[in-house]
Amino acid sequence: MHEPGLMQTALPPVLVIGVGNDLRGDDAAGWIVAEQVANWNHPGVRVLRVRQLLPEHSVEIAAAATVIVVDAAVGGSDTPTLQSVSGPASEALLSHSTSPSALLALGRLHDRTPAIWTIGIPAEAFEFGASPSPRCIAGIEAAVRLLAGILPVHPPPGAAFAFTGRNH
Amino acid sequence: MSKTITIEPVTRIEGHAKITLHLDDAGKIADARFHVAEFRGFEKFCEGRPFAEMPGLTSRICGICPISHLLASAKTGDALLAVTIPPAAAKLRRLMNLAQIVQSHALSFFHLSAPDLLLGWETPAEKRNLFGLIEAEPEIARGGIRLRQFGQQVIEALGGKKIHPAWAVPGGVREGLSKEASTALAAELPERIATVQTAIGRLKRVLDEQADEVEQFGAFPSLFLGLVAPDGTWECYDGDLRLIDGSGTVLVKNIDPLQYADHFAERVEPDSYLKSPYYRAKGLVDGMYRVGPLARLNICERMGTPLADAEHREFRQRGSSTVQSSFLYHHARLIEILGGLERIGELLNDPDLQSTDLRAEAGVNRREAVGVSEAPRGTLFHHYRIGGDGKLTYVNLLIATGQNNLAMNRTVAGLARRHLDGKTITEPLLNRIEAGIRAFDPCLSCSTHALGQMPLLVQLVDAQGQVVDERRRG
């Protein structure tokens, strides 16, 4: 279930960031979702696929009105939802990883306060070279349906998205 | 009673490490050792691979300085082919190397070191980070993020991706740079140059305010190794490999990379995966040498661009014949960013970047070669031997951070002698010791080229080998 106010606040540009590693099983979830969104080719929606969030991404985050970060989440719900990110960042900023809440603070550094949301895809297996698990695939497909329903994509995407495997 | 005080992990460096302080029976610092607990193993598992794969393979040693390995490996491949790459390819490789130096140095200064330098070591740990810097010095923090992003944008424009681009190959490079991309990148330069100039000014205030600390911080005579242009200009991609001593006297010039083992030995450490290179002719102790920004700026006579030249002249006045305080690695790093940006500006105006003559084609003509380039952290060697089928039979990687190992140990020992009385481990003391390591900007992913990570543990061990205190992190 998505936040009802998102469409009203999802003024372009919308930035969708898929976070993860497409070589490690369920960690590819964010990338797969972002890849599908990118295939919609909507001019108001920009898509990034990154291995991890870095301080440098704050520049692109600050340029967007709405940011949606999609990532694998151990223990995540089988029904992915949009979660709002707000408040100050409390953790130290490391060079190898940055949380969405930290990026919110970095976005403010650039004098912008985009609305940041996250979608967590349930993840449980991260073997090298493995395909995502069935549970993760179901979560990916649910997340894609969620985004198709809320992003300003016109006309809507055609057939419902079904994950059919990846070509590396 | 002798004690061992271990500080681990060292925060805000690339990779993980621990520091062990050895005290004598009088409670004074006897020795300090920097241990690396990461094992990578590239030197072994690359055996049997085709040498042409090595730029791609070895760039994956590191996510911060993959370009350094990419270029050193490609240069080794050039030598195995016995080719001279087209001038346009050399310029493009040089451009990418400069961008790498800019982004890596920006990370080191603005993200990793500036919280200590600009906020002060007494600032509580929860504030002494990039967020604290954003709060206290937003312009510098903002500029630092954009500066690193600029370096990454140049790399991406050349190689198609910011990290591990498949671009430099034996014989040349895959693609040039469009005029449109050159123009767009050049438009960013004035603001990036202003950022580093602001940072240099800010750092100079710190150097003046903490003059006593700076003068003693890892300050000792050492040898210095690095590349330099034949005319003495700062050089990071090619040029002559030169070794000087603390008085600035050239000990060895035009070192043939293939003969590096004649000049430099590597001691394998029993308690670390990081090896300790030293200059053979002077032995393990006197043969200690430093590489990286401090070394390069001591070896070169000029930076070769106006703004960096002015800063370099002032920098050299902070030492006698050479600048010896390890604290001034930070200053040297910023000057290299400035010089790098100026050089990038010159290159972006060169129409050769749009050339399509980018590869020299040949088969295998040599069975052994060594490629050398300057990584952000210092001189990097890739040494390969191949069979007639082009597959590797031997790989040795001499890494910048490893070459600074002995100097890092000595820096930590000096700082500990100054600030530790053997009875109280204070937070400011730990911070200074970590800062001593961080001045060298060690990249441990490179230095050990191994695989797996060990858990990190702080132990205080008495002379009888008993653990008297223990802290576990992570």
XYZ file of C-alpha atoms in Angstrom:
642
model
C 0.000 0.000 0.000
C 1.507 3.304 -0.985
C 1.338 6.620 0.750
C -1.807 8.331 -0.674
C -0.125 11.723 -0.902
C 2.745 10.605 -3.090
C 1.156 11.394 -6.454
C 0.483 14.948 -5.326
C 4.088 15.366 -4.187
C 5.703 13.363 -6.988
C 6.414 16.378 -9.092
C 9.035 15.734 -11.767
C 11.810 15.063 -11.642
C 11.446 11.811 -9.804
C 14.635 9.924 -9.106
C 14.460 6.170 -8.620
C 17.653 4.640 -7.233
C 18.114 0.891 -7.329
C 20.796 -0.157 -4.856
C 22.508 -3.513 -4.874
C 24.753 -6.016 -6.556
C 23.426 -7.936 -9.512
C 26.022 -10.651 -8.968
C 24.782 -11.678 -5.533
C 21.399 -13.322 -5.518
C 18.730 -11.284 -3.747
C 21.024 -8.252 -3.583
C 20.104 -7.663 -7.230
C 16.541 -6.745 -6.239
C 17.030 -2.991 -6.277
C 18.791 -3.154 -9.634
C 16.081 -5.293 -11.224
C 13.328 -2.952 -10.106
C 15.271 0.082 -11.299
C 16.001 -1.594 -14.614
C 12.284 -2.131 -15.193
C 11.473 1.464 -14.297
C 14.186 2.621 -16.691
C 12.544 0.578 -19.453
C 9.419 2.751 -19.097
C 11.516 5.617 -20.467
C 9.465 8.357 -18.900
C 11.111 11.787 -19.201
C 9.972 12.797 -15.745
C 11.534 9.800 -14.091
C 15.292 9.429 -13.815
C 16.784 6.112 -12.806
C 20.108 5.290 -11.212
C 21.495 1.848 -10.473
C 24.257 1.953 -7.881
C 26.212 -0.593 -5.869
C 25.841 1.506 -2.742
C 24.699 4.982 -1.825
C 27.606 7.422 -1.625
C 27.909 11.077 -0.578
C 28.324 12.007 -4.226
C 24.765 10.820 -4.913
C 23.558 13.644 -2.691
C 24.062 15.993 -5.631
C 21.632 14.065 -7.812
C 19.270 13.530 -4.913
C 19.189 17.257 -4.254
C 18.220 17.868 -7.893
C 15.072 15.752 -7.600
C 11.736 16.628 -6.056
C 11.057 13.041 -5.034
C 13.526 10.235 -4.522
C 12.639 6.554 -4.214
C 15.419 4.236 -3.066
C 14.838 0.545 -3.771
C 17.025 -2.019 -2.048
C 17.057 -5.562 -0.762
C 15.987 -5.791 2.870
C 16.756 -8.796 5.060
C 13.561 -9.470 6.958
C 11.627 -7.227 4.606
C 7.888 -7.570 4.137
C 6.538 -9.808 1.395
C 4.394 -6.828 0.451
C 6.846 -3.995 -0.173
C 5.572 -0.578 0.736
C 6.826 2.952 0.480
C 8.441 4.150 3.673
C 9.095 7.825 4.206
C 12.578 8.906 5.246
C 12.753 11.916 7.460
C 14.570 13.465 10.391
C 18.249 14.076 10.974
C 20.903 11.513 10.216
C 22.271 10.045 13.398
C 24.937 7.687 12.154
C 28.460 8.529 11.068
C 28.940 8.803 7.354
C 31.267 6.183 5.979
C 32.924 6.264 2.611
C 31.627 2.808 1.662
C 27.952 3.132 2.567
C 25.373 5.821 3.148
C 21.842 5.321 4.383
C 18.886 7.141 2.853
C 18.495 9.137 6.064
C 22.105 10.268 5.756
C 21.467 11.250 2.182
C 18.510 13.312 3.328
C 20.925 15.320 5.447
C 23.370 15.588 2.568
C 20.554 16.746 0.301
C 19.910 19.582 2.729
C 23.576 20.489 2.360
C 22.799 21.404 -1.221
C 19.912 23.616 -0.052
C 17.246 21.188 -1.206
C 14.864 19.021 0.752
C 13.563 16.337 -1.577
C 10.985 13.878 -0.355
C 12.821 10.582 0.112
C 11.055 7.237 0.202
C 12.397 3.716 0.397
C 11.095 0.377 -0.808
C 12.563 -2.718 0.824
C 12.440 -5.974 -1.160
C 12.465 -9.108 1.034
C 15.910 -10.719 0.723
C 17.293 -13.912 2.211
C 19.960 -15.379 -0.078
C 23.101 -13.653 -1.363
C 25.248 -16.311 -3.005
C 27.634 -15.227 -5.739
C 26.211 -15.697 -9.210
C 22.854 -16.941 -7.961
C 19.493 -15.780 -9.239
C 17.152 -14.086 -6.778
C 15.142 -16.387 -4.547
C 11.448 -17.029 -5.275
C 10.425 -14.887 -2.317
C 12.614 -12.052 -3.544
C 11.254 -12.366 -7.070
C 7.723 -12.056 -5.734
C 8.808 -8.950 -3.852
C 10.436 -7.504 -6.976
C 7.274 -7.988 -8.986
C 5.196 -6.431 -6.211
C 7.526 -3.442 -6.030
C 7.326 -2.905 -9.768
C 3.506 -2.982 -9.581
C 3.677 -0.507 -6.698
C 5.833 1.913 -8.660
C 3.747 1.513 -11.813
C 0.754 2.583 -9.778
C 2.271 5.706 -8.318
C 4.782 7.101 -10.743
C 3.501 9.598 -13.291
C 4.047 7.198 -16.177
C 1.630 7.750 -19.067
C 0.573 5.590 -20.730
C 0.891 2.998 -17.981
C 3.266 0.107 -18.638
C 1.766 -2.672 -20.711
C 1.583 -6.230 -19.456
C 2.199 -6.767 -15.766
C 5.892 -7.239 -15.007
C 7.036 -10.814 -14.461
C 10.680 -11.554 -13.680
C 12.093 -13.977 -16.222
C 15.759 -14.111 -15.226
C 18.757 -11.947 -15.957
C 21.366 -11.874 -18.673
C 24.766 -11.091 -17.177
C 55.980 -4.546 32.913
C 55.696 -4.620 29.134
C 52.295 -4.103 27.649
C 50.794 -4.192 24.262
C 48.067 -1.718 23.505
C 46.087 -2.418 20.391
C 43.919 0.104 18.629
C 41.550 -1.362 16.105
C 39.853 -0.754 13.869
C 41.365 2.442 12.578
C 38.332 4.355 11.475
C 38.007 6.409 8.340
C 40.606 4.717 6.192
C 39.932 2.398 3.300
C 39.819 -1.174 4.571
C 40.438 -2.373 8.100
C 43.561 -2.511 10.229
C 44.853 -2.606 13.738
C 47.688 -0.854 15.473
C 49.719 -2.476 18.186
C 51.812 -0.405 20.573
C 54.589 -2.300 22.284
C 55.759 -0.901 25.588
C 59.001 -1.753 27.331
C 59.300 -2.611 30.975
C 59.500 1.066 31.820
C 56.142 1.693 30.186
C 57.680 3.606 27.303
C 56.914 3.006 23.655
C 59.350 0.481 22.259
C 57.729 -0.045 18.889
C 54.514 0.427 16.949
C 53.204 -1.847 14.265
C 50.476 -1.421 11.745
C 48.853 -4.734 10.966
C 46.651 -5.506 8.069
C 44.196 -8.272 8.677
C 42.760 -8.452 5.181
C 44.011 -11.106 2.818
C 43.389 -10.741 -0.924
C 45.641 -13.109 -2.940
C 45.554 -11.531 -6.409
C 49.232 -12.310 -6.924
C 48.392 -16.002 -6.753
C 45.004 -16.502 -8.302
C 45.894 -14.415 -11.375
C 48.508 -16.996 -12.366
C 47.275 -18.861 -15.423
C 45.138 -15.949 -16.661
C 45.864 -14.235 -19.999
C 47.829 -11.066 -19.361
C 45.308 -9.026 -21.362
C 42.749 -9.725 -18.657
C 44.881 -8.173 -15.957
C 43.731 -4.547 -16.268
C 40.188 -5.706 -15.631
C 41.143 -8.224 -12.959
C 43.501 -6.042 -10.974
C 41.288 -2.969 -11.107
C 38.951 -4.999 -8.914
C 41.537 -5.041 -6.159
C 40.091 -1.699 -5.126
C 36.955 0.353 -5.510
C 38.682 3.621 -4.602
C 41.721 3.496 -6.878
C 40.840 0.954 -9.565
C 42.244 3.298 -12.210
C 45.711 3.011 -10.701
C 45.777 -0.738 -11.237
C 44.055 -0.420 -14.592
C 46.815 1.870 -15.875
C 49.799 0.136 -14.273
C 48.549 -3.177 -15.638
C 47.936 -1.742 -19.097
C 51.463 -0.325 -19.097
C 52.811 -3.752 -18.189
C 50.836 -5.166 -21.096
C 52.266 -2.464 -23.377
C 55.740 -3.638 -22.410
C 54.904 -7.308 -23.006
C 53.732 -6.339 -26.488
C 56.807 -4.092 -26.817
C 54.698 -1.274 -28.233
C 54.600 2.488 -27.851
C 50.977 3.470 -27.571
C 49.647 6.301 -29.790
C 50.133 9.806 -28.333
C 46.375 10.321 -28.066
C 46.037 7.171 -25.980
C 48.803 8.358 -23.655
C 47.032 11.692 -23.188
C 43.736 9.969 -22.458
C 45.359 7.648 -19.941
C 47.027 10.631 -18.313
C 43.666 12.417 -18.118
C 42.069 9.460 -16.406
C 44.966 9.167 -13.971
C 44.654 12.825 -13.022
C 40.914 12.414 -12.490
C 41.626 9.449 -10.260
C 44.062 11.498 -8.206
C 41.534 14.314 -7.858
C 38.687 12.075 -6.697
C 40.791 9.904 -4.411
C 42.542 12.839 -2.766
C 39.193 14.591 -2.383
C 37.819 11.563 -0.584
C 40.885 11.370 1.628
C 40.897 15.020 2.632
C 37.272 16.090 2.708
C 35.604 12.894 3.894
C 38.256 11.114 5.923
C 40.715 13.669 7.295
C 38.982 17.053 7.356
C 36.813 16.127 10.361
C 40.011 15.757 12.414
C 41.877 18.653 10.878
C 39.134 21.249 10.760
C 36.959 20.260 13.724
C 39.817 19.346 16.044
C 40.832 16.126 17.711
C 39.055 17.044 20.928
C 35.686 17.133 19.183
C 33.509 14.212 20.343
C 33.531 11.273 17.962
C 29.809 11.586 17.208
C 30.476 15.047 15.787
C 33.903 14.448 14.258
C 32.643 13.139 10.927
C 31.354 14.450 7.647
C 28.050 15.491 9.213
C 29.910 17.483 11.823
C 31.903 19.068 9.043
C 28.715 19.897 7.160
C 27.424 21.637 10.245
C 30.600 23.578 10.977
C 32.003 24.211 7.505
C 29.172 23.640 4.982
C 30.936 25.308 2.062
C 33.991 23.100 2.388
C 31.898 19.977 2.889
C 29.699 20.769 -0.098
C 32.678 21.608 -2.256
C 34.468 18.423 -1.261
C 31.550 16.231 -2.308
C 31.301 17.986 -5.662
C 35.052 17.821 -6.146
C 35.097 14.059 -5.734
C 32.080 13.790 -7.996
C 33.928 15.774 -10.686
C 36.846 13.356 -10.701
C 34.422 10.462 -10.998
C 32.577 12.198 -13.833
C 35.792 12.484 -15.832
C 36.467 8.790 -15.264
C 32.919 7.902 -16.291
C 33.088 10.110 -19.396
C 36.238 8.301 -20.503
C 35.563 4.757 -19.410
C 31.795 4.478 -19.315
C 31.561 3.881 -15.565
C 32.977 5.450 -12.419
C 34.378 2.301 -10.907
C 36.213 -0.503 -12.712
C 35.848 0.909 -16.223
C 36.931 -1.548 -18.912
C 38.904 1.014 -20.854
C 42.719 0.884 -20.741
C 44.063 -2.217 -22.452
C 47.523 -3.402 -23.464
C 48.359 -1.272 -26.490
C 46.167 1.716 -25.718
C 42.620 2.581 -24.744
C 39.178 1.652 -26.063
C 37.675 5.077 -26.639
C 38.467 8.760 -26.764
C 36.483 11.658 -25.358
C 33.919 13.617 -27.370
C 34.232 17.355 -27.791
C 30.875 17.808 -26.100
C 31.986 15.880 -23.037
C 35.275 17.786 -22.897
C 33.460 21.109 -23.008
C 30.979 20.106 -20.321
C 33.725 18.924 -17.993
C 35.867 21.985 -18.590
C 32.945 24.198 -17.538
C 33.102 22.623 -14.071
C 36.740 23.463 -13.470
C 36.588 27.032 -12.146
C 34.314 26.050 -9.272
C 36.358 22.929 -8.473
C 39.584 24.915 -8.450
C 37.980 27.459 -6.131
C 37.002 24.627 -3.775
C 40.512 23.272 -3.430
C 41.976 26.746 -3.055
C 39.549 27.401 -0.193
C 40.555 24.114 1.387
C 44.262 24.925 1.048
C 43.686 28.258 2.733
C 41.733 26.613 5.505
C 44.407 23.949 6.007
C 47.152 26.553 6.166
C 45.338 28.115 9.123
C 45.442 24.731 10.828
C 49.135 24.354 10.009
C 49.856 27.734 11.562
C 47.661 27.119 14.619
C 49.206 23.712 15.241
C 52.736 24.464 14.122
C 54.312 22.573 16.995
C 52.214 19.459 16.362
C 52.868 19.629 12.624
C 56.599 19.954 13.114
C 56.743 16.767 15.177
C 54.017 14.739 13.521
C 55.736 11.797 11.825
C 58.675 14.065 11.084
C 61.850 12.132 10.363
C 64.364 11.927 7.554
C 63.516 9.289 5.016
C 64.098 8.432 1.413
C 61.434 9.376 -1.121
C 60.456 7.458 -4.266
C 58.319 8.584 -7.174
C 57.922 9.307 -10.846
C 59.003 12.651 -12.207
C 59.251 14.122 -15.688
C 62.790 14.265 -17.118
C 62.811 18.051 -16.652
C 61.808 17.768 -12.989
C 58.107 18.542 -13.427
C 55.455 16.731 -11.370
C 54.403 13.568 -13.180
C 51.972 10.788 -12.277
C 51.526 8.587 -15.322
C 54.961 8.157 -16.866
C 58.438 9.669 -16.638
C 61.521 8.696 -14.674
C 61.476 6.681 -11.469
C 63.670 8.460 -8.960
C 64.828 7.880 -5.369
C 66.088 10.777 -3.256
C 67.245 11.017 0.343
C 66.126 13.427 3.056
C 68.576 16.068 1.933
C 67.154 15.999 -1.574
C 70.165 14.213 -3.033
C 69.277 11.893 -5.880
C 70.348 8.389 -4.912
C 69.082 6.597 -7.994
C 67.518 8.105 -11.088
C 65.926 6.600 -14.175
C 65.334 3.330 -12.344
C 64.434 0.647 -14.864
C 61.150 -0.763 -13.528
C 62.193 -4.234 -14.638
C 65.162 -3.961 -12.265
C 63.129 -2.747 -9.282
C 63.981 -5.868 -7.272
C 67.669 -4.993 -7.570
C 66.980 -1.776 -5.684
C 64.079 -2.656 -3.392
C 63.506 -5.651 -1.171
C 60.217 -6.641 0.502
C 60.165 -7.967 4.024
C 57.227 -10.226 4.785
C 55.800 -9.350 8.192
C 54.873 -12.215 10.520
C 51.835 -10.451 11.942
C 50.408 -8.630 8.947
C 49.441 -9.291 5.351
C 51.139 -6.014 4.446
C 54.730 -6.420 3.229
C 57.451 -3.846 4.037
C 59.552 -2.717 1.079
C 62.851 -0.926 1.670
C 65.874 0.289 -0.326
C 68.342 -2.586 -0.348
C 71.509 -0.541 -0.443
C 70.733 1.070 2.925
C 69.126 -1.887 4.679
C 65.799 -2.265 6.448
C 66.111 0.700 8.843
C 67.887 3.385 6.813
C 66.316 2.098 3.623
C 62.835 3.122 4.715
C 61.243 5.313 2.066
C 58.001 7.156 1.587
C 55.853 7.384 -1.522
C 52.777 9.398 -2.427
C 52.004 13.104 -2.432
C 54.722 14.065 0.060
C 57.326 12.126 -1.917
C 56.208 13.414 -5.311
C 56.273 17.036 -4.175
C 59.717 16.536 -2.627
C 61.093 14.927 -5.772
C 59.672 17.314 -8.359
C 61.065 20.778 -8.899
C 57.786 22.258 -10.068
C 54.169 21.282 -10.596
C 54.084 22.695 -14.118
C 50.910 24.772 -13.791
C 50.708 28.290 -12.357
C 48.424 27.929 -9.341
C 49.958 24.666 -8.194
C 53.464 25.996 -8.766
C 52.839 28.864 -6.378
C 51.519 26.501 -3.722
C 54.384 24.079 -4.302
C 56.983 26.801 -3.750
C 55.373 27.711 -0.441
C 55.004 24.056 0.517
C 58.709 23.373 0.046
C 59.510 26.178 2.477
C 57.905 24.090 5.221
C 60.986 21.845 5.198
C 64.688 22.355 4.743
C 65.888 20.385 1.738
C 62.795 18.199 1.832
C 59.500 18.415 3.669
C 59.581 15.670 6.271
C 56.501 16.014 8.478
C 53.988 13.299 7.606
C 51.253 15.728 8.615
C 52.042 17.611 5.449
C 50.820 14.728 3.336
C 47.463 16.506 3.670
C 48.903 19.718 2.282
C 50.639 17.896 -0.543
C 47.420 16.077 -1.375
C 45.534 19.342 -1.837
C 48.303 20.782 -4.007
C 48.113 17.685 -6.194
C 44.361 18.171 -6.551
C 45.008 21.744 -7.649
C 47.718 20.732 -10.101
C 45.583 17.864 -11.314
C 42.646 20.155 -12.056
C 44.867 22.582 -13.946
C 46.356 19.745 -15.991
C 42.886 18.345 -16.683
C 41.916 21.759 -18.020
C 44.873 21.735 -20.398
C 44.108 18.233 -21.607
C 40.410 18.891 -22.140
C 41.364 21.550 -24.683
C 43.513 19.129 -26.666
C 41.831 17.927 -29.890
C 43.874 14.715 -29.655
C 41.309 13.479 -27.145
C 38.895 13.022 -30.074
C 41.407 10.966 -32.060
C 40.457 7.487 -33.241
C 44.087 6.333 -33.360
C 44.080 4.788 -29.909
C 45.589 1.321 -30.136
C 48.960 -0.160 -31.059
C 48.528 -3.735 -32.220
C 51.120 -6.442 -31.662
C 51.575 -9.977 -30.405
C 53.596 -11.041 -27.395
C 57.185 -9.888 -27.813
C 58.487 -10.134 -24.248
C 57.953 -12.715 -21.502
C 58.508 -10.362 -18.582
C 57.631 -6.734 -17.892
C 56.995 -4.229 -15.123
C 54.550 -1.340 -15.441
C 54.824 1.643 -13.107
C 52.473 4.534 -12.491
C 51.706 6.873 -9.622
C 48.553 5.942 -7.760
C 47.081 8.609 -5.474
C 48.843 6.962 -2.542
C 52.155 6.455 -4.276
C 54.172 4.454 -6.750
C 52.563 1.285 -7.998
C 54.377 -1.574 -9.727
C 52.811 -4.446 -11.656
C 55.321 -7.190 -12.473
C 54.237 -10.036 -14.774
C 55.927 -13.047 -16.330
C 54.083 -14.911 -19.041
C 54.463 -18.071 -21.032
C 54.524 -18.270 -24.794
C 50.734 -18.530 -24.717
C 50.447 -15.170 -22.983
C 49.253 -16.697 -19.726
C 50.701 -15.458 -16.488
C 53.260 -17.577 -14.690
C 54.208 -14.970 -12.076
C 52.607 -11.830 -10.653
C 54.047 -9.413 -8.110
C 52.281 -6.206 -7.133
C 54.279 -3.611 -5.226
C 51.644 -1.381 -3.714
C 51.938 2.215 -2.568
C 50.514 1.679 0.882
C 52.892 -1.218 1.477
C 55.838 0.955 0.573
C 54.769 3.376 3.285
C 54.423 0.615 5.869
C 57.713 1.216 7.662
C 57.134 4.961 7.684
C 53.632 4.506 9.086
C 55.029 2.379 11.903
C 57.595 5.030 12.700
C 54.973 7.787 12.616
C 52.720 5.928 15.019
C 55.611 5.179 17.356
C 56.588 8.838 17.427
C 53.063 9.998 18.122
C 52.621 7.431 20.848
C 55.883 8.472 22.518
C 54.681 12.048 22.544
C 51.162 11.434 23.805
C 51.077 8.139 25.687
C 52.447 7.611 29.162
C 51.629 3.924 29.143
C 48.971 4.179 31.788
C 46.055 6.015 30.295
C 44.625 5.487 26.846
C 42.773 8.691 26.149
C 40.438 9.359 23.254
C 42.607 12.243 21.966
C 45.631 9.934 22.034
C 43.852 7.248 20.037
C 42.652 9.877 17.610
C 46.171 11.166 17.037
C 47.524 7.718 16.412
C 44.764 6.975 13.958
C 45.406 10.366 12.359
C 49.044 9.384 11.994
C 48.006 6.422 9.904
C 45.374 8.400 8.070
C 47.919 11.022 6.968
C 49.328 8.356 4.662
C 45.812 7.662 3.329
C 46.445 3.925 3.343
C 44.295 1.808 1.094
C 44.266 -1.613 2.591
C 42.173 -3.234 -0.122
C 45.161 -2.755 -2.419
C 47.909 -3.423 0.034
C 47.046 -6.979 0.774
C 45.275 -8.165 -2.382
C 43.891 -11.076 -0.440
C 40.471 -12.464 0.342
C 38.289 -12.480 3.385
C 38.309 -10.365 6.479
C 39.245 -11.200 10.034
C 37.245 -9.961 12.988
C 38.786 -6.952 14.765
C 39.783 -6.995 18.391
C 41.621 -4.652 20.789
C 43.808 -6.414 23.282
C 46.091 -5.163 26.014
C 48.669 -7.843 26.697
C 51.140 -7.812 29.564
C 54.731 -9.051 29.541
C 53.562 -12.496 30.549
C 51.313 -12.664 27.532
C 48.157 -12.259 29.555
C 45.292 -10.250 28.089
C 44.640 -7.597 30.654
C 42.070 -5.633 28.677
C 40.033 -6.278 25.614
C 37.684 -4.323 23.394
C 35.801 -5.722 20.452
C 34.386 -3.618 17.638
C 32.123 -4.651 14.823
